[in-house]
Amino acid sequence: MIQVLNKIGLVPTVLNIEEKDIIIASINKDRVFIILSINKPEELREISYYIPGLKKVILEKVNSKNNLELADERLIPISKILWDIYIIGVHKITSESASFNQSDISEIQRDRFVARKIIIQYNDNDELEKLLYNVICPEKKLNELIGSIDPPLEINIQDILESSYDYKKIFNKDVSEITIEDLSSFVDILSKDLNKN
């Protein structure tokens, strides 16, 4: 699991709580991830009771050299007091351990006491890396998806006006003289026409 988190770009800290290894990692000084392997969904709820006692460790993690940014010493960065805490339970699906019941997963994930709870079920480390990446770095995934889309078609308002309506009757002016206010009126006219049909 540590190697998977390192690939994602996190610097994890491993703690042992109730004979269970949990991993604490932070990103952007305001999101704290507590990650552990689980055998049943309820383990996420159980571990959430220990989070208030982890305040010191979380503070150290949030303020680690990897996460510090220069700030005015007179100001308290909002990330010092407001954290988004996520407890992520990862469950490897094997022949001995089947996947969890979806209703059990939903019940746990709706429980926002102390932290947001997320359950990830996976078959191999590649799948785990992909799923963790999507949860931990959604903005990077979104940027990748947006970057993969072909550039959108350029919309030429003049073509739209000329093809859909006789704009001179509507605006009483040439296309080059049409303003935003005129377009707003045009949208109103279009919506009235659509509502008639």
CSV table of C-alpha atoms in Angstrom, one decimal:
chain,number,residue,atom,x,y,z
A,1,MET,CA,0.0,0.0,0.0
A,2,ILE,CA,2.9,2.4,0.8
A,3,GLN,CA,4.3,2.0,-2.7
A,4,VAL,CA,0.9,2.7,-4.2
A,5,LEU,CA,0.6,5.9,-2.2
A,6,ASN,CA,4.1,7.0,-3.1
A,7,LYS,CA,3.2,6.5,-6.8
A,8,ILE,CA,0.2,8.9,-6.3
A,9,GLY,CA,2.6,11.4,-4.7
A,10,LEU,CA,1.7,11.1,-1.0
A,11,VAL,CA,4.2,10.7,1.8
A,12,PRO,CA,2.5,8.4,4.3
A,13,THR,CA,3.0,7.8,8.0
A,14,VAL,CA,2.1,4.4,9.4
A,15,LEU,CA,0.6,4.0,12.9
A,16,ASN,CA,-0.7,1.0,14.7
A,17,ILE,CA,-4.1,1.4,16.4
A,18,GLU,CA,-5.8,-1.6,18.1
A,19,GLU,CA,-3.4,-3.9,16.3
A,20,LYS,CA,-4.3,-2.5,13.0
A,21,ASP,CA,-1.9,-0.6,10.7
A,22,ILE,CA,-3.4,2.7,9.5
A,23,ILE,CA,-1.8,5.1,7.1
A,24,ILE,CA,-2.0,8.9,7.5
A,25,ALA,CA,-1.2,11.1,4.6
A,26,SER,CA,-2.0,14.7,3.7
A,27,ILE,CA,-2.4,16.6,0.5
A,28,ASN,CA,-2.6,20.4,0.0
A,29,LYS,CA,-2.4,21.0,3.7
A,30,ASP,CA,-6.2,20.7,4.1
A,31,ARG,CA,-7.1,17.1,3.1
A,32,VAL,CA,-6.1,14.4,5.5
A,33,PHE,CA,-6.4,10.7,4.5
A,34,ILE,CA,-6.6,7.9,6.9
A,35,ILE,CA,-6.2,4.7,5.0
A,36,LEU,CA,-6.5,1.1,6.2
A,37,SER,CA,-7.1,-2.4,5.0
A,38,ILE,CA,-10.5,-3.7,6.1
A,39,ASN,CA,-12.3,-7.0,6.2
A,40,LYS,CA,-15.8,-5.5,6.9
A,41,PRO,CA,-17.3,-2.1,6.3
A,42,GLU,CA,-18.0,-1.5,10.0
A,43,GLU,CA,-14.2,-1.2,10.6
A,44,LEU,CA,-14.4,2.4,9.2
A,45,ARG,CA,-16.9,3.4,11.8
A,46,GLU,CA,-14.8,1.8,14.6
A,47,ILE,CA,-11.6,3.6,13.5
A,48,SER,CA,-13.4,7.0,13.4
A,49,TYR,CA,-13.7,7.0,17.2
A,50,TYR,CA,-9.8,7.1,17.4
A,51,ILE,CA,-9.4,10.2,15.1
A,52,PRO,CA,-9.8,12.8,17.8
A,53,GLY,CA,-6.9,11.2,19.6
A,54,LEU,CA,-4.8,11.5,16.4
A,55,LYS,CA,-5.0,15.3,16.4
A,56,LYS,CA,-1.2,15.7,17.2
A,57,VAL,CA,-0.2,13.2,14.5
A,58,ILE,CA,-2.5,14.8,12.0
A,59,LEU,CA,-1.2,18.3,12.8
A,60,GLU,CA,2.4,17.1,12.3
A,61,LYS,CA,1.4,15.5,9.0
A,62,VAL,CA,-0.3,18.6,7.8
A,63,ASN,CA,2.6,20.8,8.8
A,64,SER,CA,5.3,18.5,7.4
A,65,LYS,CA,8.0,20.0,5.2
A,66,ASN,CA,6.4,18.4,2.2
A,67,ASN,CA,3.2,20.4,2.8
A,68,LEU,CA,4.3,23.7,4.2
A,69,GLU,CA,4.0,26.9,2.2
A,70,LEU,CA,5.3,30.3,3.1
A,71,ALA,CA,2.6,32.2,5.0
A,72,ASP,CA,2.4,35.5,7.0
A,73,GLU,CA,3.4,34.5,10.5
A,74,ARG,CA,0.7,36.8,11.9
A,75,LEU,CA,-2.1,34.9,10.2
A,76,ILE,CA,-3.3,31.4,11.0
A,77,PRO,CA,-3.8,29.5,7.7
A,78,ILE,CA,-7.3,28.1,7.4
A,79,SER,CA,-5.8,24.7,6.9
A,80,LYS,CA,-4.6,24.7,10.5
A,81,ILE,CA,-8.1,24.6,11.8
A,82,LEU,CA,-10.3,23.3,8.9
A,83,TRP,CA,-9.4,19.9,7.5
A,84,ASP,CA,-11.3,17.6,5.3
A,85,ILE,CA,-10.7,14.2,6.8
A,86,TYR,CA,-11.3,11.1,4.8
A,87,ILE,CA,-11.2,7.5,6.2
A,88,ILE,CA,-10.5,5.2,3.3
A,89,GLY,CA,-11.0,1.5,3.8
A,90,VAL,CA,-9.5,-0.7,1.1
A,91,HIS,CA,-10.7,-4.3,0.7
A,92,LYS,CA,-9.0,-6.7,-1.6
A,93,ILE,CA,-11.4,-9.1,-3.2
A,94,THR,CA,-10.1,-12.7,-3.2
A,95,SER,CA,-11.5,-16.2,-3.1
A,96,GLU,CA,-11.6,-16.0,0.7
A,97,SER,CA,-13.0,-12.5,1.0
A,98,ALA,CA,-15.9,-11.7,-1.3
A,99,SER,CA,-17.0,-8.1,-2.1
A,100,PHE,CA,-19.1,-6.3,0.5
A,101,ASN,CA,-22.8,-5.9,0.3
A,102,GLN,CA,-23.6,-2.6,-1.5
A,103,SER,CA,-26.2,-1.6,1.1
A,104,ASP,CA,-23.6,-2.0,3.9
A,105,ILE,CA,-21.2,0.1,1.9
A,106,SER,CA,-23.8,2.9,1.4
A,107,GLU,CA,-24.7,2.9,5.0
A,108,ILE,CA,-21.1,3.4,6.1
A,109,GLN,CA,-20.4,6.0,3.4
A,110,ARG,CA,-23.4,8.1,4.4
A,111,ASP,CA,-22.1,8.3,8.0
A,112,ARG,CA,-20.1,11.5,8.1
A,113,PHE,CA,-19.4,11.4,11.8
A,114,VAL,CA,-15.8,12.8,12.4
A,115,ALA,CA,-14.8,12.1,8.7
A,116,ARG,CA,-16.0,11.2,5.3
A,117,LYS,CA,-15.8,7.4,4.9
A,118,ILE,CA,-15.0,5.8,1.5
A,119,ILE,CA,-14.7,2.1,0.8
A,120,ILE,CA,-12.6,0.9,-2.1
A,121,GLN,CA,-12.7,-2.7,-3.3
A,122,TYR,CA,-10.1,-3.9,-5.7
A,123,ASN,CA,-8.7,-7.0,-7.3
A,124,ASP,CA,-5.0,-6.0,-7.8
A,125,ASN,CA,-2.6,-3.2,-7.0
A,126,ASP,CA,-3.0,-1.6,-10.4
A,127,GLU,CA,-6.7,-1.2,-9.8
A,128,LEU,CA,-6.1,0.0,-6.2
A,129,GLU,CA,-3.7,2.7,-7.5
A,130,LYS,CA,-6.2,3.9,-10.1
A,131,LEU,CA,-9.1,3.9,-7.6
A,132,LEU,CA,-7.1,5.7,-4.9
A,133,TYR,CA,-5.8,8.2,-7.4
A,134,ASN,CA,-9.4,9.0,-8.4
A,135,VAL,CA,-10.4,9.5,-4.8
A,136,ILE,CA,-7.3,11.4,-3.5
A,137,CYS,CA,-6.7,13.5,-6.6
A,138,PRO,CA,-10.0,14.1,-8.3
A,139,GLU,CA,-8.9,17.5,-9.7
A,140,LYS,CA,-6.0,15.8,-11.5
A,141,LYS,CA,-8.3,13.1,-12.9
A,142,LEU,CA,-10.7,15.8,-14.0
A,143,ASN,CA,-7.9,17.8,-15.7
A,144,GLU,CA,-6.8,14.6,-17.5
A,145,LEU,CA,-10.4,14.0,-18.8
A,146,ILE,CA,-10.8,17.6,-19.9
A,147,GLY,CA,-7.4,17.5,-21.6
A,148,SER,CA,-8.4,14.4,-23.5
A,149,ILE,CA,-11.5,16.0,-25.1
A,150,ASP,CA,-11.0,17.4,-28.6
A,151,PRO,CA,-11.3,21.2,-28.5
A,152,PRO,CA,-14.9,22.2,-28.5
A,153,LEU,CA,-16.5,23.5,-31.7
A,154,GLU,CA,-16.3,27.3,-32.0
A,155,ILE,CA,-19.8,28.7,-31.9
A,156,ASN,CA,-20.4,31.6,-34.2
A,157,ILE,CA,-23.4,33.6,-32.9
A,158,GLN,CA,-23.8,35.2,-36.3
A,159,ASP,CA,-24.3,31.8,-38.0
A,160,ILE,CA,-26.8,30.8,-35.3
A,161,LEU,CA,-28.8,34.0,-35.7
A,162,GLU,CA,-28.8,33.9,-39.4
A,163,SER,CA,-29.8,30.3,-39.6
A,164,SER,CA,-32.5,30.3,-36.9
A,165,TYR,CA,-34.3,33.6,-37.2
A,166,ASP,CA,-34.4,36.6,-39.3
A,167,TYR,CA,-32.3,38.6,-36.9
A,168,LYS,CA,-33.1,41.9,-38.6
A,169,LYS,CA,-36.8,41.6,-37.8
A,170,ILE,CA,-35.9,40.7,-34.2
A,171,PHE,CA,-33.2,43.3,-33.5
A,172,ASN,CA,-33.8,45.9,-36.2
A,173,LYS,CA,-30.0,46.2,-36.6
A,174,ASP,CA,-27.1,44.5,-38.3
A,175,VAL,CA,-25.5,41.5,-36.7
A,176,SER,CA,-22.3,43.4,-35.9
A,177,GLU,CA,-24.3,45.9,-33.8
A,178,ILE,CA,-26.0,43.3,-31.6
A,179,THR,CA,-25.2,43.6,-27.9
A,180,ILE,CA,-25.4,41.3,-24.9
A,181,GLU,CA,-28.8,42.9,-24.0
A,182,ASP,CA,-30.1,42.1,-27.4
A,183,LEU,CA,-29.0,38.5,-27.1
A,184,SER,CA,-30.7,38.3,-23.7
A,185,SER,CA,-33.9,39.5,-25.3
A,186,PHE,CA,-33.4,37.0,-28.1
A,187,VAL,CA,-33.1,34.2,-25.6
A,188,ASP,CA,-36.4,35.3,-24.0
A,189,ILE,CA,-38.0,35.2,-27.4
A,190,LEU,CA,-36.6,31.7,-28.1
A,191,SER,CA,-37.8,30.3,-24.8
A,192,LYS,CA,-41.3,31.8,-25.4
A,193,ASP,CA,-41.4,30.1,-28.9
A,194,LEU,CA,-40.2,26.8,-27.4
A,195,ASN,CA,-42.9,27.0,-24.7
A,196,LYS,CA,-45.6,27.5,-27.4
A,197,ASN,CA,-44.6,24.2,-29.1
